[in-house]
Amino acid sequence: MFLLGMVLFAVLILFGAEPAQAYLDPGSGSMLIQSVMAIVLVAAAFIGTMRERIKSFLLKLIGRNPHDKEQEKNIDS
Amino acid sequence: MISSLHADNGSFRDPAGFVFFKGDRVLRAVSKAGVPGYEAARDSSIYDLLIRDGLLLPHRELESGAVVVDGADYILEQPRLPMVSYPWEWPFSMLKDAALLHLYIMEKIVPEGFWLRDANAYNAQFDGKTLRIIDTLSIGVRPPDTPWVGYGQFCSNFLAPLCLAAYSDIKTMGLWRTFINGFPLDLTRRLLPIRALLKPGIFMHIAMHSYFQQRSEQRENLELSPAPKAATMSERALVSLIRSLRHTVEKITWQSKSPIWTDYAALRTYEKDDLRRKSGFVEEIIGFVNPGLVWDLGSNTGEYSLLAAAKGAFVVSVDSDPACTESLYKKITRGPSAKRILPLHMDLSNPSSPLGWAGKERKSLAERGPADLTLALALIHHLVFSCLVPLPKVAEWFSEITRHLVIEFVPIEDPMVRVLLKDRNNEFHPYSEELFKSSFQEYFTIAREQRLNNGRTLFHLEPR
């Protein structure tokens, strides 16, 4: 995630940012980094979902139900 | 214009409104610039929701014409806080709770189309029971797709001081008195150890954030951005950012390691009988004075603060050991029955002074008094021998901050004084019970005294 963040940072730092209307100075750097982090956070969520899907797919391939472990846990408790 | 009204010196920055006092009443004027945000939040019940959940100080909109102030479209009345406090005085967990309070509110109101217009630590105040946002006008309408305007302020007001306190040193909380509008992120980045900067949340919100701030500043100074492009952020992304901040803050913990706190029981020079006499004396004076506001200076574990609070007083419990105030804060907020106690960290040889614009924006300790009753138990020898303040000056200071005083005189033969003097080669200010009495009698009358078996004496001093 750091690497992704740094790459996006390097690309986006090339653009400037205009602060929104506010009584306190939000700081253009503070506004810009949020846009970058938005991409990082959304990308992280996407990667997380994809990882789960791939894991579940691979487990199915080897004939194991990915929910087996959870079910076992529930039975134990 | 405000004539019989008295404007608060700490609320002039926001053009949306300001606070003023009418006698004992606390009123908030909503200026033209604040009207759209106020009306939108009021009409969509956002205020009701936050007040109901104990996140926002309640207010009542006064009828038009009830109080007339130039430039005010609405006047709101709010309950008076027993005492305003500042982040450099707060226990670590109070600052952390104030940070989380801002984030809980953001998570609640961003999906409703609102946000916090700022993230100013001074807007969170602990009234002895609840920590709430006191600035009604901090809630505003979020322009669509806009990143949080309070993000930079949040990181410098909360994240930076919390990280430094937890990962560098709790004493860095004292930096607040220099950087009263929040810690600079570049300084924070340089002071934090690598192990802290490698934590993902701190890396993003402090290290990268600081780098972005510096780069933008450089570009602005060099006028490299003549036609800047607006930064945008979807609601979903903003909520993710707030959650990321919340997870980062939740993980920051400070482990207090105070020898005074952990070995306190062993250090005590009291036997059971004396302890009973001391508690009885303090209780009796509290019952006699019936104070609304008690300051317990040098409160240590808060034993006597709890006693005064149990008698119905609002107690400000001050100690120079951050571990003591932290422990008391946790005891009163996480315990089963909340007491009205505000624990504050302060070095009494350098108490909070006036700060900010014109030296009036943030008040000194004395300006927030006087207390109806001050407890100064097992304190005077620390002021004279550790802080090197002569007895007459100690007496003068107490006369400026309190009406009644319960003070414990600790004789020079006391084992605790001997510990303080062991390497002093008899070089210290004059100190005796006679000098103590004559110094305090300049300003107070001795109403009662109680001798203890350990050689110490308790005095109840009344104003002259």
Coordinates of C-alpha atoms in Angstrom, one line a residue:
Chain A
M1 CA 0.0 0.0 0.0
F2 CA 2.9 2.3 0.8
L3 CA 4.4 1.7 -2.7
L4 CA 1.1 2.4 -4.3
G5 CA 0.7 5.6 -2.2
M6 CA 4.1 6.8 -3.1
V7 CA 3.6 6.2 -6.9
L8 CA 0.3 8.1 -6.7
F9 CA 1.9 10.8 -4.7
A10 CA 4.6 11.2 -7.3
V11 CA 2.0 11.6 -10.0
L12 CA -0.4 13.8 -8.2
I13 CA 2.1 16.2 -6.6
L14 CA 2.6 17.5 -10.2
F15 CA -0.9 19.0 -10.0
G16 CA -1.8 22.0 -7.7
A17 CA -4.9 22.2 -5.6
E18 CA -7.3 25.0 -4.8
P19 CA -8.6 25.1 -1.2
A20 CA -12.4 24.9 -0.6
Q21 CA -14.2 27.9 0.8
A22 CA -13.4 27.8 4.5
Y23 CA -12.7 30.3 7.3
L24 CA -9.6 28.5 8.4
D25 CA -6.9 27.9 5.9
P26 CA -7.2 24.2 5.1
G27 CA -3.8 24.3 3.4
S28 CA -3.6 23.2 -0.2
G29 CA -1.2 20.3 0.7
S30 CA -3.7 19.0 3.3
M31 CA -6.5 19.1 0.7
L32 CA -4.4 17.5 -2.0
I33 CA -3.1 14.6 0.1
Q34 CA -6.8 13.7 0.9
S35 CA -7.4 13.2 -2.8
V36 CA -4.4 10.9 -3.0
M37 CA -5.4 9.0 0.1
A38 CA -8.9 8.6 -1.3
I39 CA -7.4 6.7 -4.2
V40 CA -5.1 4.7 -1.9
L41 CA -7.9 3.8 0.5
V42 CA -10.3 2.9 -2.3
A43 CA -7.5 0.9 -4.0
A44 CA -6.7 -0.9 -0.8
A45 CA -10.4 -1.8 -0.3
F46 CA -10.5 -3.1 -3.9
I47 CA -7.3 -5.2 -3.4
G48 CA -8.7 -6.6 -0.2
T49 CA -11.9 -7.7 -1.9
M50 CA -10.0 -9.1 -4.9
R51 CA -7.7 -11.1 -2.5
E52 CA -10.7 -12.6 -0.8
R53 CA -12.3 -13.5 -4.1
I54 CA -9.1 -15.1 -5.4
K55 CA -8.5 -17.0 -2.1
S56 CA -12.1 -18.3 -2.2
F57 CA -11.7 -19.3 -5.9
L58 CA -8.5 -21.2 -5.2
L59 CA -10.0 -23.0 -2.2
K60 CA -12.9 -24.0 -4.3
L61 CA -10.5 -25.4 -6.9
I62 CA -8.9 -27.7 -4.4
G63 CA -12.3 -28.7 -3.3
R64 CA -12.5 -27.0 0.1
N65 CA -15.3 -24.8 1.2
P66 CA -13.8 -21.4 2.2
H67 CA -16.5 -21.2 4.9
D68 CA -15.5 -24.5 6.5
K69 CA -13.3 -22.9 9.1
E70 CA -15.9 -20.4 10.2
Q71 CA -18.5 -23.1 10.4
E72 CA -16.2 -25.2 12.5
K73 CA -15.6 -22.3 14.8
N74 CA -19.3 -21.7 15.2
I75 CA -19.9 -25.3 16.0
D76 CA -17.1 -25.3 18.6
S77 CA -18.5 -22.2 20.3
Chain B
M1 CA -23.0 47.1 19.7
I2 CA -22.3 45.0 22.7
S3 CA -22.6 47.3 25.7
S4 CA -23.6 45.6 28.9
L5 CA -22.4 42.4 27.2
H6 CA -18.9 41.1 27.5
A7 CA -17.3 39.4 24.5
D8 CA -15.3 36.2 24.9
N9 CA -11.7 36.8 23.9
G10 CA -11.3 33.2 22.7
S11 CA -14.0 33.1 19.9
F12 CA -13.3 35.8 17.4
R13 CA -11.6 33.8 14.7
D14 CA -14.8 32.3 13.1
P15 CA -16.7 34.8 11.0
A16 CA -19.8 32.6 11.5
G17 CA -20.3 33.8 15.0
F18 CA -18.9 34.6 18.4
V19 CA -19.5 34.0 22.1
F20 CA -20.4 36.7 24.7
F21 CA -21.5 36.8 28.2
K22 CA -24.5 38.6 29.8
G23 CA -24.0 38.4 33.5
D24 CA -23.7 34.6 34.1
R25 CA -25.3 33.7 30.9
V26 CA -23.3 32.3 27.9
L27 CA -24.6 33.4 24.6
R28 CA -23.5 32.6 21.0
A29 CA -24.2 35.1 18.2
V30 CA -24.8 33.7 14.8
S31 CA -23.5 36.2 12.2
K32 CA -24.8 36.4 8.6
A33 CA -22.0 34.2 7.4
G34 CA -23.1 31.5 9.8
V35 CA -26.8 31.6 9.1
P36 CA -27.0 29.1 6.2
G37 CA -25.1 26.4 8.1
Y38 CA -26.9 27.0 11.3
E39 CA -30.4 26.9 9.7
A40 CA -29.5 23.8 7.6
A41 CA -28.3 21.9 10.7
R42 CA -31.2 23.0 12.8
D43 CA -33.8 22.2 10.2
S44 CA -32.4 18.8 9.5
S45 CA -32.2 17.9 13.2
I46 CA -28.5 17.4 13.1
Y47 CA -28.1 19.4 16.3
D48 CA -30.8 17.3 18.0
L49 CA -29.1 14.1 17.0
L50 CA -25.7 15.2 18.3
I51 CA -27.0 16.7 21.5
R52 CA -29.1 13.5 22.2
D53 CA -26.0 11.4 21.8
G54 CA -24.0 13.6 24.2
L55 CA -21.6 14.8 21.5
L56 CA -22.5 18.4 21.4
L57 CA -23.2 21.0 24.1
P58 CA -27.0 21.8 24.1
H59 CA -28.2 25.2 23.1
R60 CA -31.5 27.1 23.0
E61 CA -32.4 29.6 20.3
L62 CA -33.6 32.8 21.9
E63 CA -36.6 34.6 20.5
S64 CA -35.9 37.4 18.1
G65 CA -35.2 40.7 20.1
A66 CA -34.6 39.0 23.4
V67 CA -31.0 40.1 23.3
V68 CA -30.0 42.5 20.6
V69 CA -26.4 42.4 19.2
D70 CA -25.2 44.2 16.1
G71 CA -24.4 41.7 13.3
A72 CA -26.2 38.8 14.9
D73 CA -29.1 37.1 13.1
Y74 CA -29.6 34.5 15.8
I75 CA -28.7 34.3 19.5
L76 CA -28.2 30.9 21.1
E77 CA -27.9 30.3 24.9
Q78 CA -25.7 27.6 26.1
P79 CA -25.1 26.2 29.6
R80 CA -22.0 27.7 31.4
L81 CA -19.1 25.3 31.8
P82 CA -17.7 25.1 35.3
M83 CA -14.2 25.8 34.0
V84 CA -12.7 26.0 30.5
S85 CA -9.4 24.0 30.1
Y86 CA -6.7 23.9 27.4
P87 CA -5.0 20.9 25.7
W88 CA -1.6 21.5 27.3
E89 CA -3.4 20.9 30.6
W90 CA -5.2 17.7 29.6
P91 CA -4.4 14.2 30.4
F92 CA -3.3 12.1 27.4
S93 CA -6.6 10.2 27.3
M94 CA -8.6 13.4 27.3
L95 CA -6.9 14.6 24.2
K96 CA -7.3 11.2 22.6
D97 CA -11.0 11.2 23.5
A98 CA -11.4 14.7 22.1
A99 CA -9.8 13.4 18.8
L100 CA -12.2 10.5 18.7
L101 CA -15.1 12.7 19.5
H102 CA -14.4 14.8 16.3
L103 CA -14.2 11.6 14.3
Y104 CA -17.4 10.1 15.7
I105 CA -19.2 13.3 14.8
M106 CA -17.8 13.3 11.3
E107 CA -18.8 9.6 10.7
K108 CA -22.3 10.5 11.8
I109 CA -22.9 13.7 9.9
V110 CA -20.9 13.3 6.6
P111 CA -23.5 10.9 5.2
E112 CA -26.2 13.5 6.1
G113 CA -24.4 16.1 3.9
F114 CA -22.7 17.9 6.9
W115 CA -19.2 18.1 8.3
L116 CA -17.1 19.8 11.0
R117 CA -15.9 23.1 9.6
D118 CA -12.8 22.8 11.9
A119 CA -11.1 20.4 14.2
N120 CA -9.9 22.7 16.9
A121 CA -8.9 21.1 20.2
Y122 CA -10.3 24.0 22.2
N123 CA -13.8 23.2 20.9
A124 CA -13.8 20.0 23.0
Q125 CA -14.5 20.6 26.7
F126 CA -14.8 18.2 29.6
D127 CA -17.3 19.3 32.2
G128 CA -16.3 16.7 34.7
K129 CA -18.7 14.1 33.3
T130 CA -18.9 14.4 29.5
L131 CA -16.5 15.5 26.8
R132 CA -18.5 17.5 24.2
I133 CA -18.0 19.9 21.3
I134 CA -19.0 23.3 22.6
D135 CA -19.0 25.3 19.3
T136 CA -22.4 24.8 17.7
L137 CA -21.3 26.6 14.6
S138 CA -18.5 24.0 13.9
I139 CA -21.2 22.0 12.2
G140 CA -21.7 23.1 8.7
V141 CA -22.9 22.0 5.3
R142 CA -20.3 20.1 3.3
P143 CA -19.9 21.3 -0.3
P144 CA -20.2 18.1 -2.5
D145 CA -17.0 16.3 -3.4
T146 CA -14.8 18.4 -1.1
P147 CA -12.0 17.0 1.0
W148 CA -12.3 17.8 4.7
V149 CA -11.2 21.4 5.4
G150 CA -10.4 20.4 9.0
Y151 CA -8.0 17.6 8.1
G152 CA -4.8 19.6 8.4
Q153 CA -6.1 21.1 11.7
F154 CA -7.1 17.6 13.0
C155 CA -3.6 16.2 12.3
S156 CA -1.8 19.2 14.0
N157 CA -4.3 19.5 16.9
F158 CA -4.7 15.8 17.7
L159 CA -2.7 13.3 15.8
A160 CA 0.7 15.0 16.1
P161 CA 0.6 15.7 19.9
L162 CA -0.8 12.3 20.6
C163 CA 1.9 10.6 18.6
L164 CA 4.7 12.6 20.1
A165 CA 3.4 12.0 23.7
A166 CA 3.1 8.3 23.1
Y167 CA 6.2 7.5 21.0
S168 CA 8.6 10.3 22.0
D169 CA 7.8 11.8 25.4
I170 CA 4.7 12.8 27.3
K171 CA 6.6 16.1 28.1
T172 CA 6.1 17.2 24.5
M173 CA 2.6 18.1 25.4
G174 CA 4.2 21.2 26.8
L175 CA 4.9 22.3 23.2
W176 CA 1.2 23.3 23.0
R177 CA 2.0 26.5 24.9
T178 CA 4.3 27.5 22.0
F179 CA 2.2 26.1 19.1
I180 CA -1.3 27.0 20.4
N181 CA -2.9 26.4 17.1
G182 CA -1.5 22.9 16.7
F183 CA 1.8 21.1 16.3
P184 CA 3.6 21.7 13.0
L185 CA 3.6 18.4 11.1
D186 CA 7.2 18.8 9.8
L187 CA 8.5 19.3 13.4
T188 CA 6.4 16.3 14.5
R189 CA 7.9 14.1 11.7
R190 CA 11.4 15.1 12.7
L191 CA 10.8 14.4 16.4
L192 CA 9.1 11.0 16.0
P193 CA 11.2 7.8 16.1
I194 CA 11.4 5.7 13.0
R195 CA 9.3 2.9 14.6
A196 CA 6.4 5.3 14.9
L197 CA 6.8 6.7 11.4
L198 CA 6.6 3.2 10.0
K199 CA 3.1 2.6 11.3
P200 CA 0.9 3.0 8.2
G201 CA -1.6 5.6 9.7
I202 CA 1.2 7.8 11.0
F203 CA 3.2 7.4 7.8
M204 CA 0.2 8.7 5.8
H205 CA -1.3 11.3 8.1
I206 CA 1.9 12.7 9.5
A207 CA 4.9 11.9 7.3
M208 CA 3.3 12.1 3.8
H209 CA 1.0 14.8 4.9
S210 CA 3.9 16.9 6.1
Y211 CA 5.7 16.3 2.8
F212 CA 2.6 17.4 0.8
Q213 CA 2.3 20.5 2.9
Q214 CA 5.9 21.5 2.3
R215 CA 5.8 20.8 -1.4
S216 CA 2.5 22.9 -1.8
E217 CA 4.0 25.7 0.3
Q218 CA 7.1 25.7 -1.9
R219 CA 5.1 25.8 -5.1
E220 CA 2.9 28.6 -3.7
N221 CA 5.9 30.6 -2.7
L222 CA 7.5 30.2 -6.1
E223 CA 4.1 30.9 -7.7
L224 CA 4.3 27.6 -9.6
S225 CA 0.5 27.1 -9.4
P226 CA -1.1 30.1 -11.0
A227 CA -4.3 28.3 -12.0
P228 CA -4.7 25.5 -9.4
K229 CA -7.1 22.7 -9.9
A230 CA -9.6 21.9 -7.0
A231 CA -8.9 18.8 -5.0
T232 CA -11.9 16.5 -4.9
M233 CA -13.1 13.7 -2.7
S234 CA -16.2 11.5 -2.8
E235 CA -18.3 11.0 0.3
R236 CA -17.3 7.3 0.4
A237 CA -13.6 8.2 0.3
L238 CA -14.1 10.9 3.0
V239 CA -15.7 8.3 5.3
S240 CA -12.8 5.9 4.6
L241 CA -10.4 8.7 5.5
I242 CA -12.2 9.4 8.8
R243 CA -12.1 5.7 9.6
S244 CA -8.4 5.5 8.8
L245 CA -7.9 8.4 11.2
R246 CA -10.0 6.7 13.8
H247 CA -8.1 3.4 13.6
T248 CA -4.8 5.4 13.8
V249 CA -5.9 7.3 16.8
E250 CA -7.4 4.3 18.6
K251 CA -4.0 2.5 18.4
I252 CA -2.0 5.3 20.0
T253 CA -1.6 4.5 23.7
W254 CA 0.6 6.0 26.3
Q255 CA 2.0 3.8 29.1
S256 CA 2.6 5.9 32.1
K257 CA 5.7 4.9 34.1
S258 CA 5.8 7.2 37.1
P259 CA 7.7 6.1 40.1
I260 CA 5.8 8.7 42.2
W261 CA 2.5 7.2 41.1
T262 CA 3.4 3.5 41.4
D263 CA 5.3 3.9 44.7
Y264 CA 3.0 6.5 46.2
A265 CA 1.6 4.2 48.9
A266 CA 5.2 3.4 50.1
L267 CA 6.1 7.1 50.2
R268 CA 3.2 8.1 52.5
T269 CA 4.2 9.4 55.8
Y270 CA 0.7 9.0 57.3
E271 CA -0.7 6.6 59.9
K272 CA -4.3 5.6 59.9
D273 CA -5.3 8.0 62.7
D274 CA -3.7 11.0 61.0
L275 CA -5.3 10.1 57.7
R276 CA -8.7 9.9 59.4
R277 CA -8.1 13.3 61.1
K278 CA -7.0 14.8 57.8
S279 CA -10.0 13.6 55.8
G280 CA -12.3 14.6 58.7
F281 CA -10.8 18.1 58.7
V282 CA -11.1 18.5 54.9
E283 CA -14.7 17.2 54.9
E284 CA -15.7 19.6 57.7
I285 CA -14.3 22.6 55.9
I286 CA -16.0 21.6 52.7
G287 CA -19.3 21.3 54.6
F288 CA -18.7 24.7 56.2
V289 CA -17.7 26.6 53.0
N290 CA -20.1 24.7 50.7
P291 CA -18.0 25.6 47.7
G292 CA -19.3 25.4 44.1
L293 CA -15.7 25.3 42.7
V294 CA -12.8 23.6 44.4
W295 CA -9.2 23.5 43.1
D296 CA -7.2 20.7 44.5
L297 CA -3.6 21.7 43.8
G298 CA -1.0 18.9 44.0
S299 CA -3.9 16.4 44.0
N300 CA -1.7 13.3 43.4
T301 CA -4.0 10.3 43.3
G302 CA -7.1 12.5 43.6
E303 CA -8.1 11.2 47.0
Y304 CA -9.3 14.6 48.3
S305 CA -10.7 15.6 44.9
L306 CA -13.0 12.6 45.1
L307 CA -13.9 13.5 48.6
A308 CA -14.8 17.1 47.6
A309 CA -16.7 15.9 44.5
A310 CA -18.7 13.5 46.7
K311 CA -19.8 16.5 48.7
G312 CA -21.3 18.1 45.5
A313 CA -18.5 20.5 44.4
F314 CA -17.0 20.7 40.9
V315 CA -13.4 19.9 41.4
V316 CA -10.4 20.9 39.3
S317 CA -7.7 18.4 40.2
V318 CA -4.3 19.7 39.3
D319 CA -1.0 17.8 39.5
S320 CA 2.4 18.1 37.8
D321 CA 2.7 14.3 37.2
P322 CA 0.9 13.4 34.0
A323 CA 0.5 9.8 35.2
C324 CA -1.6 11.0 38.2
T325 CA -4.0 13.1 36.1
E326 CA -4.2 10.3 33.5
S327 CA -5.1 7.8 36.1
L328 CA -7.7 10.0 37.7
Y329 CA -9.2 10.8 34.3
K330 CA -9.6 7.1 33.6
K331 CA -11.0 6.5 37.0
I332 CA -13.7 9.1 36.7
T333 CA -14.6 8.5 33.0
R334 CA -14.3 4.7 32.9
G335 CA -15.6 4.1 36.4
P336 CA -19.2 3.2 37.4
S337 CA -20.3 6.6 38.8
A338 CA -18.9 9.7 37.2
K339 CA -17.8 12.4 39.6
R340 CA -17.6 16.1 38.6
I341 CA -13.8 16.3 38.5
L342 CA -11.6 17.9 35.8
P343 CA -8.1 16.5 36.1
L344 CA -5.5 18.9 34.7
H345 CA -1.7 18.6 34.4
M346 CA 0.2 21.7 35.4
D347 CA 3.6 22.6 36.9
L348 CA 2.5 25.0 39.7
S349 CA 5.8 26.9 39.6
N350 CA 4.8 27.8 36.0
P351 CA 1.0 27.7 35.9
S352 CA -0.9 28.3 32.6
S353 CA -0.4 31.9 31.5
P354 CA -2.4 34.1 29.1
L355 CA -1.6 33.2 25.5
G356 CA -2.7 33.9 21.9
W357 CA -3.8 37.1 20.2
A358 CA -3.1 40.2 22.4
G359 CA -2.2 37.8 25.2
K360 CA -5.9 37.4 25.9
E361 CA -7.1 34.5 23.8
R362 CA -6.4 31.7 26.3
K363 CA -6.6 32.5 30.0
S364 CA -4.2 31.9 32.8
L365 CA -5.2 29.7 35.7
A366 CA -5.8 32.7 37.9
E367 CA -8.1 34.4 35.3
R368 CA -10.3 31.3 35.4
G369 CA -10.7 31.6 39.2
P370 CA -11.0 32.5 41.9
A371 CA -11.9 29.1 43.4
D372 CA -14.4 29.1 46.3
L373 CA -12.0 26.7 48.1
T374 CA -8.5 25.6 47.3
L375 CA -6.9 22.5 48.8
A376 CA -3.1 22.6 49.1
L377 CA -2.3 19.4 50.9
A378 CA 1.3 18.2 51.1
L379 CA 2.2 20.9 48.6
I380 CA 3.9 23.8 50.3
H381 CA 7.3 22.1 50.8
H382 CA 7.4 21.3 47.1
L383 CA 6.8 25.0 46.2
V384 CA 9.4 26.3 48.7
F385 CA 12.1 23.6 48.4
S386 CA 11.7 22.2 44.9
C387 CA 10.4 25.2 43.1
L388 CA 12.4 27.7 45.2
V389 CA 9.5 30.1 45.8
P390 CA 9.8 32.0 49.1
L391 CA 6.9 31.6 51.5
P392 CA 5.6 35.2 51.3
K393 CA 5.3 34.8 47.5
V394 CA 3.4 31.5 47.9
A395 CA 0.9 33.3 50.2
E396 CA 0.5 36.2 47.8
W397 CA -0.3 33.8 44.9
F398 CA -2.8 31.8 46.9
S399 CA -4.6 35.1 47.8
E400 CA -5.0 35.8 44.0
I401 CA -6.6 32.5 43.1
T402 CA -8.9 31.5 46.0
R403 CA -11.3 32.7 48.6
H404 CA -10.9 29.9 51.2
L405 CA -7.8 27.8 51.6
V406 CA -7.1 24.5 53.3
I407 CA -3.4 24.2 53.5
E408 CA -1.1 21.7 55.1
F409 CA 2.1 23.0 56.8
V410 CA 4.9 20.5 56.6
P411 CA 7.7 21.2 59.1
I412 CA 11.3 21.2 58.2
E413 CA 11.9 18.0 60.2
D414 CA 9.4 16.1 58.1
P415 CA 11.0 13.0 56.4
M416 CA 9.6 14.3 53.0
V417 CA 11.3 17.7 53.5
R418 CA 14.6 15.9 54.5
V419 CA 14.5 14.0 51.2
L420 CA 14.0 17.3 49.3
L421 CA 16.9 18.9 51.2
K422 CA 19.4 16.1 51.3
D423 CA 21.8 17.6 48.8
R424 CA 21.1 21.3 49.5
N425 CA 23.8 22.1 52.1
N426 CA 21.3 24.2 54.1
E427 CA 20.8 26.6 51.2
F428 CA 17.1 27.4 51.0
H429 CA 14.6 30.2 51.7
P430 CA 13.6 30.9 55.3
Y431 CA 11.0 28.4 56.3
S432 CA 9.2 28.0 59.7
E433 CA 5.6 27.8 61.0
E434 CA 5.9 31.4 62.3
L435 CA 6.9 32.7 58.9
F436 CA 4.2 30.6 57.3
K437 CA 1.5 32.1 59.6
S438 CA 2.7 35.7 59.2
S439 CA 3.0 35.4 55.4
F440 CA -0.5 34.0 55.0
Q441 CA -2.0 36.4 57.6
E442 CA -1.2 39.3 55.2
Y443 CA -4.1 38.0 53.1
F444 CA -6.1 35.5 55.1
T445 CA -7.4 34.9 58.6
I446 CA -6.7 31.6 60.3
A447 CA -10.1 30.2 61.0
R448 CA -9.2 26.7 62.2
E449 CA -6.2 24.5 62.6
Q450 CA -5.6 20.8 63.2
R451 CA -2.4 19.4 64.5
L452 CA -1.5 15.8 63.3
N453 CA 0.7 13.3 65.1
N454 CA 3.3 13.3 62.3
G455 CA 4.1 16.9 63.1
R456 CA 2.2 18.5 60.2
T457 CA -0.6 21.0 60.7
L458 CA -3.7 21.7 58.7
F459 CA -5.1 25.2 58.4
H460 CA -8.4 26.6 57.2
L461 CA -7.7 30.1 56.0
E462 CA -10.6 32.6 55.3
P463 CA -10.4 35.7 53.2
R464 CA -9.7 38.8 55.3

